[in-house]
Amino acid sequence: MTYLSMQGITKYYPGVVANNAVTFEVEQGEIHALVGENGAGKSTLMKILYGLEQPDAGQIAFDGQQVSIPNPYAAIRMGIGMVHQHFQLIPSLTVGENIALGFETRKGLFVDQKTVNERVQALSQQYGLAVDPTQRVADLSVGIRQRVEILKMLYRDARLLILDEPSAVLTPQEVDTLFDVIQNLVQQGCTAIFITHKLREVMAICQRATILRRGEVVGTLKVAETTPTEIARMMVGSDVDTVQLTSESHPGPLQLQLENVSAEDDRRLPVLKGINLSIHGGEIVGLAGVEGNGQHELLEVLIGLRKLRAGTITIGDTNVTAFDGRKRREHGLALIPEDRNHEGLSNDLTIWENMAVTRYYRAPQSQGSVMRIGRLKDAARDLMKRFDVRATSHDTVVGTLSGGNAQKVVIARELADTPRALIAAQPTRGLDIGAARFVHEQLVDLRNQGVGILLISADLDELLAVCDRLVVLFEGRIVGSLRRQDATREQLGLLMAGRTTEQAGVVS
Amino acid sequence: MEFLDLIVNVSASTLRLATPLILVAMAGLLSYQVGLINIALEGLMLIGAFVAVVLGVAAGSAWTGVLLAAIAGAIGGAFFALFVTDLRADLIVAGLAMNFLALGGTAYLLQILFNVQGSYTPADFASLPVLDIPGLSDMPFLGKLLFRHSPLVYVSWIIIPLTAIFLYRTVPGIHIRAVGEDPEAARTVGISVRGMQYLALVLGGLLCGLAGAHLSVGDLALFRENMTDGRGFIALAAVYFAAGRPRLAALACLLFGFFEALQFRLQTTSNIPTQFFQMMPYLMVVIMLVAISVRKEWQKG
């Protein structure tokens, strides 16, 4: 029986279609995986279901009735609960207070915390979620906090549970416990939507999976009748023939080298495990992989935001392992970060200011500690022309630009002085086709000028279009390295799903 | 015996002087817990002081004055809430504006209503009577120390646990704390962020009004320009020192009250310039604020 049916859901954000006529159906009593890369539209779809966003078009039917969900409160009352990736708990309140928050049992003006806590205890026993209702949330580990969030849903009588990347913050042992809990919940009559991009998890506990890509549904599969490889392929796309932009590559001298690089994530678990990677001038190396396998941390390690556990990073002939970001940039490193709005640009500043941030402090752009604003503005004007940034003037505030133009500001700044090595992370995410093409052309131009480029992308089309060489990152290791002309989607899909090079049939 | 008298006297005036601080600190605590820095405490308190004496005289009763002062404070708090929530004014700027408005407005009204400058002492008007607690006020030493005070002193003692119970045990109190800590999370469970901000600021305004009334009709009946003398800010310092905990904040207020009492006493009995003693309570504020940041550093380390 169809329990939840979302039909033709469309949601526009300025400049982007986050969901395009998405149809998503969930059966009663199943665990349904919603998979797709970041930016594929999973979160938007779930925000619509939970009443945090309103769709521009489409209908929702839940439990046999057409419904509209104006706010989370309405969703909760219908029996829809969501565990957000970022927990919505109040640290200084107790577990019991948090679970009942907004739905307290009252005794006049007072909270009847005794009754609340008894009910929490009962739920906690029924579902095997051990918590102490009197403990303060601030004193709890992440895994227990998640348990509190789940109990919070159950306390509100949620029957449809949305779990937004619940394993992302957990240790492997905690993940196993979580899976037991979810399966137990489903046995007791709940239905779960499980958002993830980890294929192993989809295979482990889900019955069906819906794959989203670029705001559209690629397909819904029965997990028992599919393979991780097929899902991976659907996530990264195999629908269009790729446009080959590159000519034969002529690799020059070594520009960027990582030797045995290891690092830990924010939870202090190993996330990069001995990465070896060499990028020569005049080549584009693509880093493929399902997101969450260490890409983000690798990026941080490269630009100097994350400490290395071991290993060295070399730019040209210089060992830059101990250098900060500015010094690495002075040695010829450039970076197009994955999140241009937060990491690439300061949205409240103007175009010229954003363009100036990498060079304002040194001659000839400044004299002593005084910036030469005229020069910086002139330079910004030139760059806007060179990189076709469309805005009224260099004084335009960056936050008002479209995604494509904002990305051009980043690219103009990073490529203004031709770097030795460029790291481009998801450089076309959220861009329309024209803007994406412009970015690809810039990358290829740069490569032809002898720059070494590392392109980190979740989009296989993009990688196959512009790269000379592809490496695959899986669980913090480089598991395969292929020349573009030898690479097939099937092999890449297998490698991304964690098969070894031999299993993938790669000759290298 | 003389020395013991001195101790009792200083302690009693400590309690008296700490009373407005405690009331205002509980007001500051409410806004601290809802996540708003309320620097308008000072102005709201001054409005309360003014209203208590002026309308008290008009009504012929200090008690009526106290009641109206509390109402005026609550209305002032509602206005402040209107500015910072619905009209999205900057908290600091709106607070400063409120304070200057209260300072200038009361001085101006003093001028046009009574044609006096600086201070106004109504004739034939009795301040709140000292309330001797029957049976207890006759105890040696303790009687004078604890049980022979102006009524609002006792009120301030009751307000401390009431504030604590309100914030930690009642539904609106817990919602106020939830909003203060994470407005987004509070919203997702259906709590009205705006509603809680109004509630905290209006209740706070009410307490500020009471505190002001204690200054103007609690012991003596008079209004002086800027008679709050920065007590709103001292109370705010106590709130931050206590990190929002009612009892600790009250304790800090008592400490300030003690230094103020000591200051009065030493002024009359020593040759050292009085300005030096007048500095003492404020010096305490600086020391306490330093203590806060040291403690924070220590917690981080």
PDB file of N, CA and C in Angstrom, chain A residues 50 52 72-73 76 84 87-93 97-98 100-106 108-111 113 152 156, chain B residues 33 162 165-191:
ATOM      1  N   TYR A  50       8.467  17.877   5.400  1.00  0.00           N
ATOM      2  CA  TYR A  50       8.405  18.198   6.819  1.00  0.00           C
ATOM      3  C   TYR A  50       7.836  19.604   7.073  1.00  0.00           C
ATOM      4  N   LEU A  52       9.047  22.499   6.147  1.00  0.00           N
ATOM      5  CA  LEU A  52      10.016  23.591   6.300  1.00  0.00           C
ATOM      6  C   LEU A  52      10.102  24.441   5.038  1.00  0.00           C
ATOM      7  N   PRO A  72       6.401  22.653  10.253  1.00  0.00           N
ATOM      8  CA  PRO A  72       6.793  21.392  10.901  1.00  0.00           C
ATOM      9  C   PRO A  72       5.770  20.929  11.931  1.00  0.00           C
ATOM     10  N   TYR A  73       5.124  21.881  12.577  1.00  0.00           N
ATOM     11  CA  TYR A  73       4.147  21.533  13.594  1.00  0.00           C
ATOM     12  C   TYR A  73       3.033  20.691  12.974  1.00  0.00           C
ATOM     13  N   ILE A  76       4.320  17.218  12.266  1.00  0.00           N
ATOM     14  CA  ILE A  76       4.392  16.424  13.493  1.00  0.00           C
ATOM     15  C   ILE A  76       2.999  15.917  13.862  1.00  0.00           C
ATOM     16  N   HIS A  84      17.034  15.600  12.066  1.00  0.00           N
ATOM     17  CA  HIS A  84      17.887  16.413  11.208  1.00  0.00           C
ATOM     18  C   HIS A  84      19.333  15.991  11.382  1.00  0.00           C
ATOM     19  N   PHE A  87      21.402  18.148  14.945  1.00  0.00           N
ATOM     20  CA  PHE A  87      20.362  17.871  15.928  1.00  0.00           C
ATOM     21  C   PHE A  87      19.669  19.138  16.388  1.00  0.00           C
ATOM     22  N   GLN A  88      18.376  19.021  16.594  1.00  0.00           N
ATOM     23  CA  GLN A  88      17.586  20.155  17.062  1.00  0.00           C
ATOM     24  C   GLN A  88      17.306  19.976  18.551  1.00  0.00           C
ATOM     25  N   LEU A  89      18.369  19.860  19.325  1.00  0.00           N
ATOM     26  CA  LEU A  89      18.211  19.682  20.762  1.00  0.00           C
ATOM     27  C   LEU A  89      18.749  20.907  21.499  1.00  0.00           C
ATOM     28  N   ILE A  90      18.208  21.131  22.692  1.00  0.00           N
ATOM     29  CA  ILE A  90      18.664  22.241  23.513  1.00  0.00           C
ATOM     30  C   ILE A  90      19.614  21.663  24.571  1.00  0.00           C
ATOM     31  N   PRO A  91      20.907  21.938  24.435  1.00  0.00           N
ATOM     32  CA  PRO A  91      21.894  21.269  25.282  1.00  0.00           C
ATOM     33  C   PRO A  91      21.669  21.431  26.786  1.00  0.00           C
ATOM     34  N   SER A  92      21.199  22.598  27.242  1.00  0.00           N
ATOM     35  CA  SER A  92      21.125  22.786  28.689  1.00  0.00           C
ATOM     36  C   SER A  92      19.865  22.172  29.288  1.00  0.00           C
ATOM     37  N   LEU A  93      18.942  21.717  28.452  1.00  0.00           N
ATOM     38  CA  LEU A  93      17.762  21.036  28.984  1.00  0.00           C
ATOM     39  C   LEU A  93      18.067  19.551  29.148  1.00  0.00           C
ATOM     40  N   GLU A  97      13.131  16.849  29.127  1.00  0.00           N
ATOM     41  CA  GLU A  97      12.625  18.172  28.728  1.00  0.00           C
ATOM     42  C   GLU A  97      12.718  18.358  27.223  1.00  0.00           C
ATOM     43  N   ASN A  98      13.823  17.894  26.645  1.00  0.00           N
ATOM     44  CA  ASN A  98      13.994  17.997  25.203  1.00  0.00           C
ATOM     45  C   ASN A  98      12.973  17.170  24.443  1.00  0.00           C
ATOM     46  N   ALA A 100      10.033  16.258  25.323  1.00  0.00           N
ATOM     47  CA  ALA A 100       8.664  16.756  25.426  1.00  0.00           C
ATOM     48  C   ALA A 100       8.519  18.183  24.908  1.00  0.00           C
ATOM     49  N   LEU A 101       9.630  18.851  24.622  1.00  0.00           N
ATOM     50  CA  LEU A 101       9.602  20.282  24.314  1.00  0.00           C
ATOM     51  C   LEU A 101       8.516  20.641  23.296  1.00  0.00           C
ATOM     52  N   GLY A 102       7.642  21.555  23.712  1.00  0.00           N
ATOM     53  CA  GLY A 102       6.547  21.972  22.831  1.00  0.00           C
ATOM     54  C   GLY A 102       5.333  21.078  22.933  1.00  0.00           C
ATOM     55  N   PHE A 103       5.489  19.900  23.559  1.00  0.00           N
ATOM     56  CA  PHE A 103       4.382  18.946  23.690  1.00  0.00           C
ATOM     57  C   PHE A 103       4.309  18.446  25.134  1.00  0.00           C
ATOM     58  N   GLU A 104       4.574  19.331  26.061  1.00  0.00           N
ATOM     59  CA  GLU A 104       4.678  18.939  27.461  1.00  0.00           C
ATOM     60  C   GLU A 104       3.333  18.503  28.033  1.00  0.00           C
ATOM     61  N   THR A 105       3.391  17.564  28.956  1.00  0.00           N
ATOM     62  CA  THR A 105       2.229  17.292  29.792  1.00  0.00           C
ATOM     63  C   THR A 105       2.226  18.363  30.861  1.00  0.00           C
ATOM     64  N   ARG A 106       1.101  19.048  31.013  1.00  0.00           N
ATOM     65  CA  ARG A 106       1.083  20.188  31.920  1.00  0.00           C
ATOM     66  C   ARG A 106       0.313  19.911  33.192  1.00  0.00           C
ATOM     67  N   GLY A 108      -1.202  22.784  35.217  1.00  0.00           N
ATOM     68  CA  GLY A 108      -1.296  24.240  35.281  1.00  0.00           C
ATOM     69  C   GLY A 108      -0.190  24.835  34.446  1.00  0.00           C
ATOM     70  N   LEU A 109       0.591  25.713  35.093  1.00  0.00           N
ATOM     71  CA  LEU A 109       1.678  26.370  34.387  1.00  0.00           C
ATOM     72  C   LEU A 109       2.921  25.478  34.350  1.00  0.00           C
ATOM     73  N   PHE A 110       2.921  24.452  35.203  1.00  0.00           N
ATOM     74  CA  PHE A 110       4.127  23.656  35.373  1.00  0.00           C
ATOM     75  C   PHE A 110       4.193  22.487  34.389  1.00  0.00           C
ATOM     76  N   VAL A 111       5.419  22.061  34.126  1.00  0.00           N
ATOM     77  CA  VAL A 111       5.600  20.854  33.337  1.00  0.00           C
ATOM     78  C   VAL A 111       5.490  19.672  34.277  1.00  0.00           C
ATOM     79  N   GLN A 113       6.909  16.899  34.714  1.00  0.00           N
ATOM     80  CA  GLN A 113       8.081  16.196  34.199  1.00  0.00           C
ATOM     81  C   GLN A 113       8.086  14.721  34.613  1.00  0.00           C
ATOM     82  N   LYS A 152      12.335  11.596  20.543  1.00  0.00           N
ATOM     83  CA  LYS A 152      11.527  12.812  20.414  1.00  0.00           C
ATOM     84  C   LYS A 152      10.456  12.613  19.345  1.00  0.00           C
ATOM     85  N   ARG A 156       6.172  12.065  19.946  1.00  0.00           N
ATOM     86  CA  ARG A 156       5.132  12.815  19.234  1.00  0.00           C
ATOM     87  C   ARG A 156       4.299  11.918  18.331  1.00  0.00           C
TER      88      ARG A 156
ATOM     89  N   GLN B  33      18.175  34.659  29.322  1.00  0.00           N
ATOM     90  CA  GLN B  33      17.757  33.283  29.032  1.00  0.00           C
ATOM     91  C   GLN B  33      17.001  33.169  27.720  1.00  0.00           C
ATOM     92  N   LEU B 162      11.276  32.481  42.798  1.00  0.00           N
ATOM     93  CA  LEU B 162      10.193  32.481  41.800  1.00  0.00           C
ATOM     94  C   LEU B 162      10.764  32.476  40.387  1.00  0.00           C
ATOM     95  N   ILE B 165      12.159  29.025  39.693  1.00  0.00           N
ATOM     96  CA  ILE B 165      11.102  28.034  39.445  1.00  0.00           C
ATOM     97  C   ILE B 165      10.466  28.281  38.083  1.00  0.00           C
ATOM     98  N   PHE B 166      10.213  29.562  37.795  1.00  0.00           N
ATOM     99  CA  PHE B 166       9.599  29.898  36.518  1.00  0.00           C
ATOM    100  C   PHE B 166      10.455  29.393  35.361  1.00  0.00           C
ATOM    101  N   LEU B 167      11.757  29.672  35.420  1.00  0.00           N
ATOM    102  CA  LEU B 167      12.623  29.331  34.283  1.00  0.00           C
ATOM    103  C   LEU B 167      12.887  27.832  34.163  1.00  0.00           C
ATOM    104  N   TYR B 168      12.889  27.123  35.297  1.00  0.00           N
ATOM    105  CA  TYR B 168      13.325  25.728  35.244  1.00  0.00           C
ATOM    106  C   TYR B 168      12.203  24.713  35.390  1.00  0.00           C
ATOM    107  N   ARG B 169      10.998  25.177  35.804  1.00  0.00           N
ATOM    108  CA  ARG B 169       9.949  24.204  36.066  1.00  0.00           C
ATOM    109  C   ARG B 169       8.665  24.432  35.262  1.00  0.00           C
ATOM    110  N   THR B 170       8.455  25.643  34.766  1.00  0.00           N
ATOM    111  CA  THR B 170       7.183  25.903  34.082  1.00  0.00           C
ATOM    112  C   THR B 170       7.356  25.773  32.569  1.00  0.00           C
ATOM    113  N   VAL B 171       6.242  25.569  31.900  1.00  0.00           N
ATOM    114  CA  VAL B 171       6.268  25.427  30.444  1.00  0.00           C
ATOM    115  C   VAL B 171       6.803  26.691  29.771  1.00  0.00           C
ATOM    116  N   PRO B 172       6.236  27.887  30.089  1.00  0.00           N
ATOM    117  CA  PRO B 172       6.784  29.076  29.420  1.00  0.00           C
ATOM    118  C   PRO B 172       8.262  29.297  29.748  1.00  0.00           C
ATOM    119  N   GLY B 173       8.666  28.986  30.981  1.00  0.00           N
ATOM    120  CA  GLY B 173      10.065  29.188  31.359  1.00  0.00           C
ATOM    121  C   GLY B 173      11.004  28.320  30.538  1.00  0.00           C
ATOM    122  N   ILE B 174      10.635  27.050  30.400  1.00  0.00           N
ATOM    123  CA  ILE B 174      11.481  26.139  29.620  1.00  0.00           C
ATOM    124  C   ILE B 174      11.500  26.558  28.154  1.00  0.00           C
ATOM    125  N   HIS B 175      10.354  27.030  27.675  1.00  0.00           N
ATOM    126  CA  HIS B 175      10.324  27.502  26.288  1.00  0.00           C
ATOM    127  C   HIS B 175      11.205  28.727  26.105  1.00  0.00           C
ATOM    128  N   ILE B 176      11.219  29.602  27.106  1.00  0.00           N
ATOM    129  CA  ILE B 176      12.103  30.778  27.034  1.00  0.00           C
ATOM    130  C   ILE B 176      13.553  30.321  26.918  1.00  0.00           C
ATOM    131  N   ARG B 177      13.931  29.337  27.716  1.00  0.00           N
ATOM    132  CA  ARG B 177      15.320  28.877  27.667  1.00  0.00           C
ATOM    133  C   ARG B 177      15.631  28.190  26.343  1.00  0.00           C
ATOM    134  N   ALA B 178      14.664  27.448  25.835  1.00  0.00           N
ATOM    135  CA  ALA B 178      14.880  26.773  24.548  1.00  0.00           C
ATOM    136  C   ALA B 178      15.102  27.801  23.441  1.00  0.00           C
ATOM    137  N   VAL B 179      14.277  28.849  23.444  1.00  0.00           N
ATOM    138  CA  VAL B 179      14.421  29.890  22.429  1.00  0.00           C
ATOM    139  C   VAL B 179      15.780  30.565  22.554  1.00  0.00           C
ATOM    140  N   GLY B 180      16.186  30.822  23.796  1.00  0.00           N
ATOM    141  CA  GLY B 180      17.460  31.499  24.002  1.00  0.00           C
ATOM    142  C   GLY B 180      18.629  30.681  23.507  1.00  0.00           C
ATOM    143  N   GLU B 181      18.545  29.382  23.625  1.00  0.00           N
ATOM    144  CA  GLU B 181      19.682  28.558  23.244  1.00  0.00           C
ATOM    145  C   GLU B 181      19.722  28.226  21.773  1.00  0.00           C
ATOM    146  N   ASP B 182      18.567  27.944  21.198  1.00  0.00           N
ATOM    147  CA  ASP B 182      18.540  27.566  19.788  1.00  0.00           C
ATOM    148  C   ASP B 182      17.166  27.884  19.200  1.00  0.00           C
ATOM    149  N   PRO B 183      17.013  29.113  18.709  1.00  0.00           N
ATOM    150  CA  PRO B 183      15.701  29.537  18.206  1.00  0.00           C
ATOM    151  C   PRO B 183      15.174  28.602  17.102  1.00  0.00           C
ATOM    152  N   GLU B 184      16.084  28.129  16.247  1.00  0.00           N
ATOM    153  CA  GLU B 184      15.654  27.263  15.147  1.00  0.00           C
ATOM    154  C   GLU B 184      15.042  25.969  15.681  1.00  0.00           C
ATOM    155  N   ALA B 185      15.741  25.355  16.629  1.00  0.00           N
ATOM    156  CA  ALA B 185      15.255  24.111  17.205  1.00  0.00           C
ATOM    157  C   ALA B 185      13.921  24.341  17.901  1.00  0.00           C
ATOM    158  N   ALA B 186      13.802  25.471  18.589  1.00  0.00           N
ATOM    159  CA  ALA B 186      12.553  25.774  19.278  1.00  0.00           C
ATOM    160  C   ALA B 186      11.422  25.908  18.264  1.00  0.00           C
ATOM    161  N   ARG B 187      11.709  26.560  17.167  1.00  0.00           N
ATOM    162  CA  ARG B 187      10.683  26.779  16.147  1.00  0.00           C
ATOM    163  C   ARG B 187      10.212  25.443  15.565  1.00  0.00           C
ATOM    164  N   THR B 188      11.141  24.519  15.357  1.00  0.00           N
ATOM    165  CA  THR B 188      10.743  23.259  14.735  1.00  0.00           C
ATOM    166  C   THR B 188       9.824  22.435  15.638  1.00  0.00           C
ATOM    167  N   VAL B 189       9.778  22.719  16.942  1.00  0.00           N
ATOM    168  CA  VAL B 189       8.816  22.002  17.778  1.00  0.00           C
ATOM    169  C   VAL B 189       7.593  22.865  18.059  1.00  0.00           C
ATOM    170  N   GLY B 190       7.448  23.946  17.315  1.00  0.00           N
ATOM    171  CA  GLY B 190       6.223  24.722  17.378  1.00  0.00           C
ATOM    172  C   GLY B 190       6.192  25.796  18.452  1.00  0.00           C
ATOM    173  N   ILE B 191       7.351  26.140  19.019  1.00  0.00           N
ATOM    174  CA  ILE B 191       7.384  27.222  20.003  1.00  0.00           C
ATOM    175  C   ILE B 191       7.476  28.552  19.267  1.00  0.00           C
TER     176      ILE B 191
END
